[in-house]
Coordinates of C-alpha atoms in Angstrom, one line a residue:
X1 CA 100.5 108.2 102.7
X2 CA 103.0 108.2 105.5
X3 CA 101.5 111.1 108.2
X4 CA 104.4 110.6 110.6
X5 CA 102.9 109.0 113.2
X6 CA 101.8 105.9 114.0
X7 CA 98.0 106.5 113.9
X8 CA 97.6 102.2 112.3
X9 CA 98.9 101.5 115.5
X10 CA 96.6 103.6 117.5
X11 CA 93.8 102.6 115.4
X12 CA 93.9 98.7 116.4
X13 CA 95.1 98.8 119.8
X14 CA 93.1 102.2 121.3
X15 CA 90.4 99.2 122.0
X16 CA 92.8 97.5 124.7
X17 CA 92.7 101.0 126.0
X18 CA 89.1 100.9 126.5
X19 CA 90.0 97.2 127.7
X20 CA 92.0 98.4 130.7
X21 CA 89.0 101.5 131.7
X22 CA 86.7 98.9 131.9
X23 CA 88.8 96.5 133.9
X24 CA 89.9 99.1 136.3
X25 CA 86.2 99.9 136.8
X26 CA 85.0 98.4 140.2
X27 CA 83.8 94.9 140.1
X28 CA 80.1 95.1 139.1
X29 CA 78.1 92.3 136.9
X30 CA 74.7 93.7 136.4
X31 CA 73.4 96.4 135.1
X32 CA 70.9 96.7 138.4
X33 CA 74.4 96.7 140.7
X34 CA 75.3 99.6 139.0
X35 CA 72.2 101.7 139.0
X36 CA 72.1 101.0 142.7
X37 CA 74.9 102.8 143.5
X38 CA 73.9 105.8 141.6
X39 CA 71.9 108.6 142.8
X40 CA 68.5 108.7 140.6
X41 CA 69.1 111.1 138.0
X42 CA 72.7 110.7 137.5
X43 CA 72.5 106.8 136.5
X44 CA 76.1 105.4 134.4
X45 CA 76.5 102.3 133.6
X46 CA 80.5 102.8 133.0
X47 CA 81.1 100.1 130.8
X48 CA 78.9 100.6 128.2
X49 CA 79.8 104.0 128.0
X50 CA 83.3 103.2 127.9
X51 CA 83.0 101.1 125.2
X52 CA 80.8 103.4 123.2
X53 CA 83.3 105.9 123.7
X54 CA 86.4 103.9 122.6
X55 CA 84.2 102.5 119.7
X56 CA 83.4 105.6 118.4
X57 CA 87.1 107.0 118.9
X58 CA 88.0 104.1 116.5
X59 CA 85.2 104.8 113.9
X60 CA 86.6 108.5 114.0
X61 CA 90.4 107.6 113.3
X62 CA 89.3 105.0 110.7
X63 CA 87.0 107.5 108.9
X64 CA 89.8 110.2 108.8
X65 CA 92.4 107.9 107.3
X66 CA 89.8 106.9 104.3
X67 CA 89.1 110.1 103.8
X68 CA 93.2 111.3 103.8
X69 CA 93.8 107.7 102.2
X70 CA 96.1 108.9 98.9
X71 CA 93.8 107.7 96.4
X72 CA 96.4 108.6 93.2
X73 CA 98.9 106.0 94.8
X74 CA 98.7 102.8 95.0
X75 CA 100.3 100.5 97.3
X76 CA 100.2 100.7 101.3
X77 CA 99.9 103.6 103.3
X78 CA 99.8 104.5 107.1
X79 CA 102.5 101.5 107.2
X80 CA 103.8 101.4 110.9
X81 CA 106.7 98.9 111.1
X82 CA 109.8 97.5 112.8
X83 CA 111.8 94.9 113.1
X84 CA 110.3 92.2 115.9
X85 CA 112.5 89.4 115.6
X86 CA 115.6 89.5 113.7
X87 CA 117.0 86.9 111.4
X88 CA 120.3 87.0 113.2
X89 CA 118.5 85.4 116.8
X90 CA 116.0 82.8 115.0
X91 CA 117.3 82.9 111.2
X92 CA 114.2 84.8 109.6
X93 CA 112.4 88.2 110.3
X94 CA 109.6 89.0 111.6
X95 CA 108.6 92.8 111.3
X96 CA 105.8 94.4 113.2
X97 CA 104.4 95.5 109.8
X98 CA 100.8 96.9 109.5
X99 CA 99.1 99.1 106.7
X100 CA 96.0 99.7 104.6
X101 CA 95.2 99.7 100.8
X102 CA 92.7 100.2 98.7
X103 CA 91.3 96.6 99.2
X104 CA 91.5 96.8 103.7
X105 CA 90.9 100.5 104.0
X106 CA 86.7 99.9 103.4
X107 CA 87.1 96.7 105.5
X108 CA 89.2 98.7 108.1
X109 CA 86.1 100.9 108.2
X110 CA 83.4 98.1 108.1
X111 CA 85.2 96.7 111.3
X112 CA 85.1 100.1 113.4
X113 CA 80.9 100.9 112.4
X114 CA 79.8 97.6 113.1
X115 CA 81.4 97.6 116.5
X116 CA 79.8 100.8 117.0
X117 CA 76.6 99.0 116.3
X118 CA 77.3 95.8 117.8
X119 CA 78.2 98.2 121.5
X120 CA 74.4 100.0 120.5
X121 CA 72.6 97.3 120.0
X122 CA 74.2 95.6 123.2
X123 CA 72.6 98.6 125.4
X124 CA 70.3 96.8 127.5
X125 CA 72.7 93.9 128.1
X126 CA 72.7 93.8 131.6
X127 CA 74.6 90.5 132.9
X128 CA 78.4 91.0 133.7
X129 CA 78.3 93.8 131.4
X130 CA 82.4 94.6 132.2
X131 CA 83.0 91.4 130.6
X132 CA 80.9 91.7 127.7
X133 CA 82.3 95.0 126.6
X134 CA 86.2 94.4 127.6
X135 CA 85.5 91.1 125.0
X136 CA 83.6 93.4 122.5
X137 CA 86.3 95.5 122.1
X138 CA 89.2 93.0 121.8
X139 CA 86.9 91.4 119.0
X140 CA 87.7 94.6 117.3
X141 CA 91.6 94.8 118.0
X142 CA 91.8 91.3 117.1
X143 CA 89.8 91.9 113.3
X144 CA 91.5 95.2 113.1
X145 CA 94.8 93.5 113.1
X146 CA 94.1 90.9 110.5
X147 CA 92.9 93.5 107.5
X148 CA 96.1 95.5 108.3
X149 CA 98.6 93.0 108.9
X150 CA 101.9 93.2 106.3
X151 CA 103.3 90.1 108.2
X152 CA 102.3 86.4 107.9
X153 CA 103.0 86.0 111.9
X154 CA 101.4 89.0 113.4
X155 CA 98.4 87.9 111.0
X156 CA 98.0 84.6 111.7
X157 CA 98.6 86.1 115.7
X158 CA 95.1 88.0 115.3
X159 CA 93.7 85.3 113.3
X160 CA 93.9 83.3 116.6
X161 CA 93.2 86.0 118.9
X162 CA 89.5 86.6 117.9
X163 CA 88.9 82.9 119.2
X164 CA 89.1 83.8 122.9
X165 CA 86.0 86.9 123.1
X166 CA 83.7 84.8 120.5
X167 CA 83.9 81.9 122.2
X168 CA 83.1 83.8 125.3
X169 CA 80.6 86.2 124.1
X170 CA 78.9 83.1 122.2
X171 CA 78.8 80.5 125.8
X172 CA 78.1 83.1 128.1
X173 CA 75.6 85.9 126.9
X174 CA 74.5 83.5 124.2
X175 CA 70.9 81.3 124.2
X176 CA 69.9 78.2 123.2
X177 CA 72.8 75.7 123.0
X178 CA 75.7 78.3 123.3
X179 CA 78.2 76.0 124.7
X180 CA 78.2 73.6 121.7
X181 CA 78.0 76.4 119.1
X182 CA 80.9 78.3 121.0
X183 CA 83.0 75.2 120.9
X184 CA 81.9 74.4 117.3
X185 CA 82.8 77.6 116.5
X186 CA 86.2 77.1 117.8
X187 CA 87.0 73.8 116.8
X188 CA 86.7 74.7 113.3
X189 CA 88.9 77.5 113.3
X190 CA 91.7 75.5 115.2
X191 CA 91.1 73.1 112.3
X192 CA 91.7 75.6 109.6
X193 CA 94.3 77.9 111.3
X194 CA 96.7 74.3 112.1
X195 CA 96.6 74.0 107.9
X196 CA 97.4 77.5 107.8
X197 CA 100.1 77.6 110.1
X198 CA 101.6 74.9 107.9
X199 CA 101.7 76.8 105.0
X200 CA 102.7 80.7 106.2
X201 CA 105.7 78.3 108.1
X202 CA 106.2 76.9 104.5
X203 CA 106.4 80.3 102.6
X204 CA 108.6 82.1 105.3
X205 CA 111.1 80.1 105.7
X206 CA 111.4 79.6 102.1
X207 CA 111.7 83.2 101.5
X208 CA 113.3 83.9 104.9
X209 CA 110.8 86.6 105.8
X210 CA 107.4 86.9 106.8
X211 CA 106.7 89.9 105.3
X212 CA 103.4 90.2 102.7
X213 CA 105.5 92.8 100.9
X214 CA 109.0 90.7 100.0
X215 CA 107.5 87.1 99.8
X216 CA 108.5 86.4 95.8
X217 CA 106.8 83.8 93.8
X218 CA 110.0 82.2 93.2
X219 CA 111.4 81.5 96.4
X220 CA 108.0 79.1 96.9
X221 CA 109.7 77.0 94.6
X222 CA 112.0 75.9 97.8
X223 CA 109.9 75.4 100.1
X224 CA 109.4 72.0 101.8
X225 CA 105.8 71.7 100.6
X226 CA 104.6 72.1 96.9
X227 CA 103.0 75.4 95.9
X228 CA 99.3 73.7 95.2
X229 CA 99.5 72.0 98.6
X230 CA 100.4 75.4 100.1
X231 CA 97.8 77.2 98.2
X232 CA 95.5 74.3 99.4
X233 CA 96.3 74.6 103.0
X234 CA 95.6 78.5 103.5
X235 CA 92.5 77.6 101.6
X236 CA 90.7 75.5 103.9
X237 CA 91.4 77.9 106.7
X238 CA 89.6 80.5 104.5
X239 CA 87.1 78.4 103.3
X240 CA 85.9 77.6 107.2
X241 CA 86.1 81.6 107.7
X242 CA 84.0 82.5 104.8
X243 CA 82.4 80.1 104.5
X244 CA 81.8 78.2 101.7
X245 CA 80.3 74.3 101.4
X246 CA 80.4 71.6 103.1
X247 CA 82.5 73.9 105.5
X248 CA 79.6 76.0 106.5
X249 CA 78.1 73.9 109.1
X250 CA 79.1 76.2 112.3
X251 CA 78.1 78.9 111.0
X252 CA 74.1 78.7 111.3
X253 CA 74.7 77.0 115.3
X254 CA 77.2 80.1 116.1
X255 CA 74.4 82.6 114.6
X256 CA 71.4 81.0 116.4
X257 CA 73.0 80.8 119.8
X258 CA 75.1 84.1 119.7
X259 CA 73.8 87.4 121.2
X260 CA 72.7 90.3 118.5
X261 CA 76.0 92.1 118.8
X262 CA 78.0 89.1 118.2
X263 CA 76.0 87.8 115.3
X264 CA 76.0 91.9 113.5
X265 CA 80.1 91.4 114.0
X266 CA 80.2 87.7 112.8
X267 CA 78.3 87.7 110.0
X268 CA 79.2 91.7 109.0
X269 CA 83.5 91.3 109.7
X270 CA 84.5 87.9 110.8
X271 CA 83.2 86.3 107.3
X272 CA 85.1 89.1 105.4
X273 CA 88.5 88.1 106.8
X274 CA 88.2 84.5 104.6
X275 CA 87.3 86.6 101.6
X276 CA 90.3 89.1 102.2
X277 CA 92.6 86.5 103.0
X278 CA 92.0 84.9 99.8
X279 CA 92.8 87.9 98.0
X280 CA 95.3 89.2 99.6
X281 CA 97.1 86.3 100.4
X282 CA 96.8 83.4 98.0
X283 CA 96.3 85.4 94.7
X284 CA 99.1 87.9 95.8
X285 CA 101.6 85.7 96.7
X286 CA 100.7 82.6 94.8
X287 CA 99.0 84.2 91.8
X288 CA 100.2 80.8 89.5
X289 CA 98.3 78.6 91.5
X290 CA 95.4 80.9 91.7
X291 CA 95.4 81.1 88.4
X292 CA 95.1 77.6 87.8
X293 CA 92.4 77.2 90.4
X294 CA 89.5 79.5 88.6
X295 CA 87.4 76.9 87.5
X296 CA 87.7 74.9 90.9
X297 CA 86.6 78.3 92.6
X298 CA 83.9 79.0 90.3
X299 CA 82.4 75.6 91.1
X300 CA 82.8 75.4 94.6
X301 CA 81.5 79.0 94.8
X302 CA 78.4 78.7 92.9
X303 CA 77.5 75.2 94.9
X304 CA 77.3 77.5 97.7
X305 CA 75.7 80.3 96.0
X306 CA 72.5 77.7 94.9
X307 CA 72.8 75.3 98.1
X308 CA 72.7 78.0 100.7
X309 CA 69.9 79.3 99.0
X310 CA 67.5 76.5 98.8
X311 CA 68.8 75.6 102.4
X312 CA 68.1 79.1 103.4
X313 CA 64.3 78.6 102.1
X314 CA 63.8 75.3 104.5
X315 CA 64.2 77.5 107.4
X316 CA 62.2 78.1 110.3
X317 CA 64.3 80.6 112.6
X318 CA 64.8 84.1 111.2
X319 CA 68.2 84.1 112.4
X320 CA 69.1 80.4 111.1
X321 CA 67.6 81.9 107.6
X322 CA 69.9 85.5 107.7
X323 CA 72.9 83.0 108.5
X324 CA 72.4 80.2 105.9
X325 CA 71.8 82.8 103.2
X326 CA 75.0 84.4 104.0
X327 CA 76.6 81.0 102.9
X328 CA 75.2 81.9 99.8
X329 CA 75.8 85.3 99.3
X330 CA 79.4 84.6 100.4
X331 CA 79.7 82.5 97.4
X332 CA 79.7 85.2 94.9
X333 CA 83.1 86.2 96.5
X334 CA 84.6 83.4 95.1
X335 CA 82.7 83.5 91.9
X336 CA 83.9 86.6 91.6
X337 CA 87.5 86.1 92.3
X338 CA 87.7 83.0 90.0
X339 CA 86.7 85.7 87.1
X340 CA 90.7 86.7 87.7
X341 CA 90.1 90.5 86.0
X342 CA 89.8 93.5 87.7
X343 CA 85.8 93.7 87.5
X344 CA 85.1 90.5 89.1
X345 CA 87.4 90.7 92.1
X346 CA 86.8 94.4 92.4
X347 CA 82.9 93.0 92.5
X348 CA 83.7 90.6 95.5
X349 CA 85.6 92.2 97.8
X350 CA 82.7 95.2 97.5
X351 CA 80.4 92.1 98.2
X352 CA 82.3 92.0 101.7
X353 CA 81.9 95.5 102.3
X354 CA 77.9 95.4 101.1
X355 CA 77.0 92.1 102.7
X356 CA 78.4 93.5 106.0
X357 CA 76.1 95.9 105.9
X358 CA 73.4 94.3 104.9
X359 CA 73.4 91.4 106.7
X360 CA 74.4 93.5 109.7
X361 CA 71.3 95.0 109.9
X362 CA 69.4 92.1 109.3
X363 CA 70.7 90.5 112.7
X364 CA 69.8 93.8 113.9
X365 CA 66.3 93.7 113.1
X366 CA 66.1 90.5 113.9
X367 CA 67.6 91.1 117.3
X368 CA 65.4 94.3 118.3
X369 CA 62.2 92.2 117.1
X370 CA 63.1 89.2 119.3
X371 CA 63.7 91.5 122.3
X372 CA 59.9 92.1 122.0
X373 CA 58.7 89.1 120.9
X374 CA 61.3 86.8 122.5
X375 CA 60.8 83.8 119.6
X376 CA 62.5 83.5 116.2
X377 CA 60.3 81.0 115.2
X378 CA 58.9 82.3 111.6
X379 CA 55.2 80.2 112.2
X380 CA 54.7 82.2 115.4
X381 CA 54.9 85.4 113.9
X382 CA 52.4 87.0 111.5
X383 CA 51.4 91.2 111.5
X384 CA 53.6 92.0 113.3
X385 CA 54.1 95.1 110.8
X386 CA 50.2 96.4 112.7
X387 CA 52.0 97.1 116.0
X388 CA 55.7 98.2 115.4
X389 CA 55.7 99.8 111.9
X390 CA 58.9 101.3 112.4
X391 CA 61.1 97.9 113.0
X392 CA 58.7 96.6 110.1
X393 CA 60.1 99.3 108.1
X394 CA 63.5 98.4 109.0
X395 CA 63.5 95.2 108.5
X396 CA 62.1 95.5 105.3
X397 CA 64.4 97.7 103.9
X398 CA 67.2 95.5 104.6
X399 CA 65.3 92.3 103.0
X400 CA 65.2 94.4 100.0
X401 CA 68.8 95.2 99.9
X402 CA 69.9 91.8 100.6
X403 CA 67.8 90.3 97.6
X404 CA 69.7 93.4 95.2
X405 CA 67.1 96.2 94.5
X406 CA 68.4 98.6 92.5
X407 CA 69.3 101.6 94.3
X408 CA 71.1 99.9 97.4
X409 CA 74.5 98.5 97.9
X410 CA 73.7 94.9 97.6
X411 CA 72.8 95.3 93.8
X412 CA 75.9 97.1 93.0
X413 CA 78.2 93.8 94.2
X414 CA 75.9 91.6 92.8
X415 CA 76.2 92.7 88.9
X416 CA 79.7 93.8 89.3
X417 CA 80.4 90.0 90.4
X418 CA 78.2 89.1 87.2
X419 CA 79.4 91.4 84.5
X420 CA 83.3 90.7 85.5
X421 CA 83.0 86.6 85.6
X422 CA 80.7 86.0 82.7
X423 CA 83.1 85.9 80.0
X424 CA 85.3 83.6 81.6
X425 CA 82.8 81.6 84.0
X426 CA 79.7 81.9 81.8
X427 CA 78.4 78.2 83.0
X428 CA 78.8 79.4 86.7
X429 CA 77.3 82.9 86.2
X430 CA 74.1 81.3 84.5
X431 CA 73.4 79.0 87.4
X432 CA 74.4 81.6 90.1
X433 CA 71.8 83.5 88.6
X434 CA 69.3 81.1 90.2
X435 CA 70.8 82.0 93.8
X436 CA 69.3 85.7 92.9
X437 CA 65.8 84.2 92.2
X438 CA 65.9 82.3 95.2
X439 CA 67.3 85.2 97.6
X440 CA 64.0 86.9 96.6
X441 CA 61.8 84.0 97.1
X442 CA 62.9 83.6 100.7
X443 CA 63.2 87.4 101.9
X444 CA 60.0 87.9 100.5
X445 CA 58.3 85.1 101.8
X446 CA 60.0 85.9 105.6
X447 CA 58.5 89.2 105.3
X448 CA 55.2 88.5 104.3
X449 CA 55.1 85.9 107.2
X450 CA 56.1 88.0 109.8
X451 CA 55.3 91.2 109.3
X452 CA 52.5 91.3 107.1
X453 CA 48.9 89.1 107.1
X454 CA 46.2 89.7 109.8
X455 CA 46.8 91.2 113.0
X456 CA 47.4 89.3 115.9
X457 CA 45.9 90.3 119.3
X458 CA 48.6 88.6 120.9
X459 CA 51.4 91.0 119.7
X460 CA 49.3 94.0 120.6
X461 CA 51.2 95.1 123.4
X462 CA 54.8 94.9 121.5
X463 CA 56.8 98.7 121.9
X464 CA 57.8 99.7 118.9
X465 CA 61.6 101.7 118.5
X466 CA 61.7 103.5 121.2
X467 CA 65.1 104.1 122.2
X468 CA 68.0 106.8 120.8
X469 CA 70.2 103.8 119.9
X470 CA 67.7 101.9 118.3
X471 CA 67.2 105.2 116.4
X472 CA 71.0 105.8 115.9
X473 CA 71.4 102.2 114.9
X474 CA 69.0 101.9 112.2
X475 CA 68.9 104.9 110.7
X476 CA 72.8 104.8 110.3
X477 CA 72.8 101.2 108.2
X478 CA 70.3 102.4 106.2
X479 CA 72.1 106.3 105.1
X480 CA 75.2 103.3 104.4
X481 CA 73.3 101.2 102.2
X482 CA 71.4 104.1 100.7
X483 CA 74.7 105.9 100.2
X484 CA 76.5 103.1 98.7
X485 CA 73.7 101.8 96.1
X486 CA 73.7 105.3 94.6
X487 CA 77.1 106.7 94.9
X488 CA 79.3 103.4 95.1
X489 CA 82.6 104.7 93.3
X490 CA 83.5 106.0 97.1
X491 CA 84.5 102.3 98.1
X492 CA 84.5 101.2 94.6
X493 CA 87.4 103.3 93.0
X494 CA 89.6 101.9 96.4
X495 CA 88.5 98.8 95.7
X496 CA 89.9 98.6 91.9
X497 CA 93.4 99.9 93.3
X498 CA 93.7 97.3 95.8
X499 CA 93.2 94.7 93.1
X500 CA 95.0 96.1 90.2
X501 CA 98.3 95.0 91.6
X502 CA 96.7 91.1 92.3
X503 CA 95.3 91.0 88.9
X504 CA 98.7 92.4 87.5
X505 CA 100.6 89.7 89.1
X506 CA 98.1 87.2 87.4
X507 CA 98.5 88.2 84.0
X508 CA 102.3 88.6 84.5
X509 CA 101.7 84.6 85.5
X510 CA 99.9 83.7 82.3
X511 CA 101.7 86.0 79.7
X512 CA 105.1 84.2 81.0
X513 CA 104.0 80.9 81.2
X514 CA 101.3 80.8 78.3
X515 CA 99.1 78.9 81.0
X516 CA 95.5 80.1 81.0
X517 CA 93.0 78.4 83.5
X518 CA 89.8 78.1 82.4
X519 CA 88.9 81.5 83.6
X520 CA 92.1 83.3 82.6
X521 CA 92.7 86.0 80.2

């Protein structure tokens, strides 16, 4: 769908917008400085509003395109483009190229809600807040630009640029030891992304442009590294991002030490863009290689898949036990991608959509409840259920989805993942299966230790919800996963378009060559 005016464009940079309000805004840290110059009853605290504002504008634009998103054609649509640097002053192109698909339009959306959530939940920040929300929102421009990219450069550009506000939000509004998770954080994305530069440099100047779109199979076969070691590269930069094991390590430090809003956007859109770049990336453009690497994926996903799980049940910090099972979960992505058919990688990237949501609101929960109780520590906590039933309530309803009842969006991933990769990756399937028992064993058993058991006096003062955006917050990630678990062929049906064409190119692969991976049919 082409609507004849650049509303892609608009859609990832109307954050900076909000960037520039804020930053025009007189110089105030706190919260407190800016109540003090108000007079009582007419209160602002600008930022936040700004930011809530500009959030929302996004989440508007984003919902209209899905819901004008041409879902008889397949391909890209909303594509805003132009030629940045020409061939003619450096010997290769590079186009401002950006557009959405059926695979980035539910991720596109993801991206804008959660950053309405993460700017909600952030409401009582109240240390330099017109830093905090300036950083919020060019975390959004920057994951914005990475799901619509149609150019190699401008996506490893916004790969990068997401560094700068997470290491920021993580070291400066983050507890604990923030500074070492920050630069943990960052130090193993600069790892990936230097492999990843090496091989977008080796596929564009092989094919002379950068372009997602005219990158041909065939002109990798020129290129001054060999395909595998390519495909390799861009894999460990996806691999950190995702992540999967032994690459997961700064993951549960970056969760732990981060703010609430950081850890709802980490673990709900950051994680995604390793899943998306693996499909969109390595099986589009090297769909021979990916081919051949089924089994390898399979393994490496369902080690994470059963280590992140019994990992996850050693824990003692709610938050360390939300982030080490998303280690796990994540590795149903790549179990589900190894299946090479439409069912299983239709299955994981709707785990990315699901487990944002999900897992979202579990930091969420966890977030509001540590606001009252100010300890994570699962031994310290016990009934707490007695005294703010409505957080209870929350937080339940999201342990539920993430272990897959029935009914919610987390089961719908879950069996799609299963039913498309068991014919081809029956071994990994039947042990993944223990991953499921295991995400039940230790969301159950964090429930029943926190909220649930005995009342204790000493929590009898704790408020329970009490706030609009508490209200706002919740109730919207629960009508998402509702919706989803019951009616998922919304993001579903997009879903199977944005793969078809990957899975196309695979079997074009395999019928040519007569080379079928152990997962390939």
């Amino acid at each position: 769908m082409d609507p004849g005016f650049p509303v892609l464009s608009l859609l990832i940079f109307l954050p900076l917008v909000g960037v520039l309000l804020i930053a025009l805004l007189p110089g105030r840290h706190t919260r407190t400085e800016w109540l003090v110059q108000n007079a009582p009853g007419n209160q602002v605290d600008y930022p936040k509003w700004i930011a809530l504002g500009i959030a929302l504008a996004t989440l508007i634009i984003s919902l209209v395109m899905f819901v004008l998103f041409d879902r008889s054609v397949s391909g890209f649509q909303f594509v805003d483009e132009f030629d940045w640097i020409s061939a003619e002053a450096v010997g290769f192109n590079v186009t401002y190229a950006f557009g959405v698909d059926g695979l980035s339009m539910p991720l596109v959306f993801l991206t804008s809600f959660l950053t309405v959530v993460g700017v909600l939940v952030s409401w009582r920040i109240d240390l330099r807040t017109k830093e905090y929300f300036a950083w919020l929102l060019v975390l959004e421009t920057s994951v914005l630009g990475v799901f619509t990219s149609l150019d190699l450069i401008f996506f490893f550009l916004f790969w990068e640029l997401e560094l700068v506000p997470m290491f920021l939000l993580i070291s400066i509004w983050g507890s604990g030891n923030r500074n070492y998770s920050a630069l943990k954080f960052v130090l193993y994305t600069v790892f990936g992304s230097a492999f990843m530069l090496a091989g977008f440099l080796a596929m564009g100047v092989a094919a002379d442009t950068f372009d997602i779109r005219e990158i041909r199979q065939d002109a990798l076969a020129a290129a001054f590294l060999p395909a595998p070691v390519i495909f390799a590269f861009i894999l460990i930069a996806f691999s950190i991002k995702l992540p999967v094991v032994p690459l997961h390590t700064w993951l549960p430090d970056a969760h732990t030490d981060a703010p609430t809003a950081v850890s709802v956007i980490l673990a709900g859109v950051l994680l995604k863009m390793g899943g998306y770049g693996i499909l969109r990336l390595l099986f589009t453009l090297m769909p021979d290689v990916g081919a051949d690497a089924d089994l390898a994926l399979a393994i490496i996903g369902t080690v994470s898949i059963v280590y992140g799980a019994i990992v996850t049940i050693r824990q003692t910090d709610l938050k360390r036990l939300i982030a080490y099972s998303s280690v796990s979960h994540m590795g149903f992505v790549l179990l589900g991608v190894s299946a090479l058919g439409v069912t299983g990688m239709a299955g994981a990237a709707m785990q990315l959509v699901t487990h944002g949501l999900i897992t979202g609101m579990l930091f969420v929960m966890v977030g509001l409840v540590y606001d009252r109780t100010h300890t994570r520590q699962i031994a310290d906590m016990r009934g707490l259920a007695h005294y703010i039933p409505l957080l209870g309530i929350g937080m339940i309803f999201a342990g539920l989805a993430g272990l897959g009842l029935p009914a919610l969006a987390g089961f719908v991933a879950e069996i799609t993942i299963f039913l498309g990769a068991f014919g081809s990756q029956t071994a990994a399937v039947s042990v993944a299966l223990l991953g499921v028992l295991l995400a039940a064993a230790y969301i159950l058993w964090a429930l029943q230790r926190t909220f649930f058991g005995p009342r204790d006096e000493k929590w009898s003062h704790l408020p329970d919800a009490n706030h609009w955006s508490e209200f706002t917050i919740i109730g919207a990630l629960m009508a998402l996963i509702v919706l989803l678990g019951v009616y998922p062929s919304i993001v579903m049906d997009l879903l199977e378009m944005g793969v078809e064409p990957i899975v196309e190119n695979i079997e074009t692969f395999v019928s040519t060559s007569g080379n079928v991976g152990a997962g390939g049919s």
